Amino acid sequence: MNDYDSARLGDLLEGEGLASAGREHEADLVVLNTCHIREKASEKIYSELGRLAQIKRERRAEGRDLTIVVAGCVAQAEGELVLRRQPAVDVVVGPQSLQRLPELLRRAKRGAPQADTDFAVAEKFSGLPKPSAAQIAARGVSAFVTVQEGCDKFCSFCVVPFTRGAEVSRRVADVIAEARRLVQSGVREITLIGQNVNAYRGLDEAGRERPLELLFERLSEIEGLARLRYTTSHPVDMTQGLIDAHAALPKLAPFVHLPVQSGSDRVLREMNRRHGAQPYLDIAARLRAARPDIAISSDFIVGFPGETEEDFEATLALIRAVDFASTFSFKYSQRPGTPGAERADQIDEATKSARLARLQALVEAQRQAFNAATVGRTLDALFEKPGRHAGQIAGKTPYLQAVHARGDESLIGRVLPVKIIAAGPNSLAGEIVRAGEAA
Ligand code: 5AD
Ligand code: SF4
């Protein structure tokens, strides 16, 4: 989502007559678009700001200036505190009031640092400028489209409901119009994004609330759009209608990112995830019944307060039962204002590290096995950019695996069948199956 928001910030600032600086030391304005999800990401901002403040001092000594903006969820969570912790900052702007940045910059220029952390989501979607064809083309053949923002789930470890606010869905027609514009400028793959994307309930032209699968049906009709994806989903919003869309819509990639966080019913309850381990296994089974070649990925947190060895073993058991294609896993991080952070039964750092290492060894083995199992298969790859070596072209399989093959840049934007010949640790090697050749 920060990736999408950063692109919108770029569109906005270009509309103000600014151009992207090739290198940081040439920039007159630096925007840090920040993440608050874990402490490590959040604290990194302040060391970065310290460095920028030093550059600003040097510039000022030469009679020039550097404008510093902090955007995103740290801006939202800490507001004016950012200005107090680092006085060199000119503007603090939350993720839902990005569209106000030009006005905030004008006011800051008049001398007073500005902080805006309103939740103006509807205004954000209507108030951000549309990218030009050239801007879209420069960003490549795969694009994000935000369809939903915010979260009403309040998992007890998570800051998102506080930083991104309540769930809001964009209108069906607005999403379709944005997608059409992208496709007209060469985009071939669209990933619909939202903190809780499968909770999407957007109004259609008749004013009715429609679910995410309706968007996939409508987007499937756009000629030239080859692939659809979505992220991130919550298990309780994984409806049969959405599962059925995987069977019905060939453009919908056979890949679902479905975070489960833990495999222990007790921990899931304390995380306020609103489901147990078995319902998650049932969803995985129903997805596989709908689309036998579907791959499932997930997020895990180890060391949530009170997590016992038995709870952790239950997580490993769930991982063995599902068999994931890829995963993200994290040590629990205490986030200010969340119920988990208040608990007295925090898990010590050494235990968290040991559990994370054990979990990662298991999921890494599953990922490698998944990649190895694609060797010999022919998968459709969307080619995105030149490969690392001359005469090579790089793309993605339906399962988001990086793949490279012999080919030139004229193939960028094409979806072609590729016979996978080898699986390395981080990418696959393949051969494009030319028309007329047997797959
Ligand atoms: N500590 C560790 N990981 C977290 N996540 C969210 N909040 C925390 C936290 N406090 C992880 C979850 C989520 C992903 C985006 O980040 O796994 O799915
Ligand atoms: Fe955070 Fe996702 Fe839970 Fe919402 S559903 S509170 S975004 S982890």
PDB file of N, CA and C and ligand atoms in Angstrom, residues 37 150-161 167 195-196 232-234 259 261 271-273 301, ligand 2:
ATOM      1  N   ILE A  37       4.200  -0.668  11.241  1.00  0.00           N
ATOM      2  CA  ILE A  37       3.659  -1.985  11.596  1.00  0.00           C
ATOM      3  C   ILE A  37       4.480  -2.692  12.672  1.00  0.00           C
ATOM      4  N   GLY A 150      -8.047   0.734   5.286  1.00  0.00           N
ATOM      5  CA  GLY A 150      -8.449   0.690   6.677  1.00  0.00           C
ATOM      6  C   GLY A 150      -8.863  -0.691   7.126  1.00  0.00           C
ATOM      7  N   CYS A 151      -9.117  -0.815   8.422  1.00  0.00           N
ATOM      8  CA  CYS A 151      -9.420  -2.122   8.981  1.00  0.00           C
ATOM      9  C   CYS A 151     -10.292  -1.983  10.218  1.00  0.00           C
ATOM     10  N   ASP A 152     -11.334  -2.827  10.294  1.00  0.00           N
ATOM     11  CA  ASP A 152     -12.227  -2.837  11.460  1.00  0.00           C
ATOM     12  C   ASP A 152     -11.991  -4.057  12.346  1.00  0.00           C
ATOM     13  N   LYS A 153     -10.921  -4.822  12.084  1.00  0.00           N
ATOM     14  CA  LYS A 153     -10.763  -6.097  12.777  1.00  0.00           C
ATOM     15  C   LYS A 153     -10.142  -5.962  14.170  1.00  0.00           C
ATOM     16  N   PHE A 154      -9.243  -5.025  14.350  1.00  0.00           N
ATOM     17  CA  PHE A 154      -8.587  -4.816  15.644  1.00  0.00           C
ATOM     18  C   PHE A 154      -7.943  -6.080  16.208  1.00  0.00           C
ATOM     19  N   CYS A 155      -7.075  -6.699  15.440  1.00  0.00           N
ATOM     20  CA  CYS A 155      -6.254  -7.775  15.991  1.00  0.00           C
ATOM     21  C   CYS A 155      -5.436  -7.148  17.123  1.00  0.00           C
ATOM     22  N   SER A 156      -5.233  -7.893  18.206  1.00  0.00           N
ATOM     23  CA  SER A 156      -4.722  -7.248  19.415  1.00  0.00           C
ATOM     24  C   SER A 156      -3.228  -6.890  19.324  1.00  0.00           C
ATOM     25  N   PHE A 157      -2.575  -7.269  18.210  1.00  0.00           N
ATOM     26  CA  PHE A 157      -1.154  -6.911  18.043  1.00  0.00           C
ATOM     27  C   PHE A 157      -0.955  -5.735  17.087  1.00  0.00           C
ATOM     28  N   CYS A 158      -2.017  -5.266  16.422  1.00  0.00           N
ATOM     29  CA  CYS A 158      -1.842  -4.503  15.184  1.00  0.00           C
ATOM     30  C   CYS A 158      -2.244  -3.031  15.274  1.00  0.00           C
ATOM     31  N   VAL A 159      -1.416  -2.175  14.679  1.00  0.00           N
ATOM     32  CA  VAL A 159      -1.677  -0.726  14.700  1.00  0.00           C
ATOM     33  C   VAL A 159      -2.536  -0.242  13.533  1.00  0.00           C
ATOM     34  N   VAL A 160      -2.736  -1.113  12.533  1.00  0.00           N
ATOM     35  CA  VAL A 160      -3.392  -0.644  11.302  1.00  0.00           C
ATOM     36  C   VAL A 160      -4.753   0.047  11.526  1.00  0.00           C
ATOM     37  N   PRO A 161      -5.643  -0.526  12.375  1.00  0.00           N
ATOM     38  CA  PRO A 161      -6.925   0.160  12.570  1.00  0.00           C
ATOM     39  C   PRO A 161      -6.753   1.591  13.096  1.00  0.00           C
ATOM     40  N   GLU A 167     -12.615   0.730   7.865  1.00  0.00           N
ATOM     41  CA  GLU A 167     -12.691   0.200   6.493  1.00  0.00           C
ATOM     42  C   GLU A 167     -13.524   1.100   5.593  1.00  0.00           C
ATOM     43  N   GLN A 195      -5.953  -3.189   3.094  1.00  0.00           N
ATOM     44  CA  GLN A 195      -5.493  -3.834   4.338  1.00  0.00           C
ATOM     45  C   GLN A 195      -6.328  -5.085   4.595  1.00  0.00           C
ATOM     46  N   ASN A 196      -7.570  -5.046   4.107  1.00  0.00           N
ATOM     47  CA  ASN A 196      -8.508  -6.141   4.321  1.00  0.00           C
ATOM     48  C   ASN A 196      -9.267  -6.296   3.033  1.00  0.00           C
ATOM     49  N   THR A 232      -4.293  -7.712   0.879  1.00  0.00           N
ATOM     50  CA  THR A 232      -4.178  -8.902   1.709  1.00  0.00           C
ATOM     51  C   THR A 232      -5.549  -9.295   2.234  1.00  0.00           C
ATOM     52  N   SER A 233      -5.810 -10.578   2.344  1.00  0.00           N
ATOM     53  CA  SER A 233      -7.124 -11.067   2.751  1.00  0.00           C
ATOM     54  C   SER A 233      -7.132 -11.545   4.203  1.00  0.00           C
ATOM     55  N   HIS A 234      -8.321 -11.504   4.797  1.00  0.00           N
ATOM     56  CA  HIS A 234      -8.514 -12.046   6.143  1.00  0.00           C
ATOM     57  C   HIS A 234      -9.357 -13.320   6.032  1.00  0.00           C
ATOM     58  N   PRO A 259      -3.073 -14.439   5.421  1.00  0.00           N
ATOM     59  CA  PRO A 259      -2.372 -14.507   6.701  1.00  0.00           C
ATOM     60  C   PRO A 259      -3.184 -15.238   7.770  1.00  0.00           C
ATOM     61  N   GLN A 261      -1.295 -16.025  10.960  1.00  0.00           N
ATOM     62  CA  GLN A 261      -0.557 -15.517  12.138  1.00  0.00           C
ATOM     63  C   GLN A 261      -0.146 -16.598  13.130  1.00  0.00           C
ATOM     64  N   MET A 271      -5.359 -13.140  19.997  1.00  0.00           N
ATOM     65  CA  MET A 271      -5.020 -12.158  18.952  1.00  0.00           C
ATOM     66  C   MET A 271      -6.275 -11.471  18.402  1.00  0.00           C
ATOM     67  N   ASN A 272      -7.448 -11.949  18.828  1.00  0.00           N
ATOM     68  CA  ASN A 272      -8.723 -11.443  18.304  1.00  0.00           C
ATOM     69  C   ASN A 272      -8.843 -11.665  16.793  1.00  0.00           C
ATOM     70  N   ARG A 273      -8.397 -12.857  16.353  1.00  0.00           N
ATOM     71  CA  ARG A 273      -8.460 -13.137  14.913  1.00  0.00           C
ATOM     72  C   ARG A 273      -9.843 -13.634  14.473  1.00  0.00           C
ATOM     73  N   ILE A 301       3.214 -14.624  13.045  1.00  0.00           N
ATOM     74  CA  ILE A 301       3.863 -13.899  14.139  1.00  0.00           C
ATOM     75  C   ILE A 301       4.263 -14.927  15.185  1.00  0.00           C
TER      76      ILE A 301
HETATM   77 FE1  SF4 B   2      -4.046  -5.579  11.327  1.00  0.00          FE
HETATM   78 FE2  SF4 B   2      -4.776  -7.261   9.351  1.00  0.00          FE
HETATM   79 FE3  SF4 B   2      -5.705  -7.629  11.876  1.00  0.00          FE
HETATM   80 FE4  SF4 B   2      -6.558  -5.549  10.414  1.00  0.00          FE
HETATM   81  S1  SF4 B   2      -6.904  -7.758   9.984  1.00  0.00           S
HETATM   82  S2  SF4 B   2      -5.947  -5.478  12.579  1.00  0.00           S
HETATM   83  S3  SF4 B   2      -4.700  -4.992   9.280  1.00  0.00           S
HETATM   84  S4  SF4 B   2      -3.543  -7.781  11.149  1.00  0.00           S
END
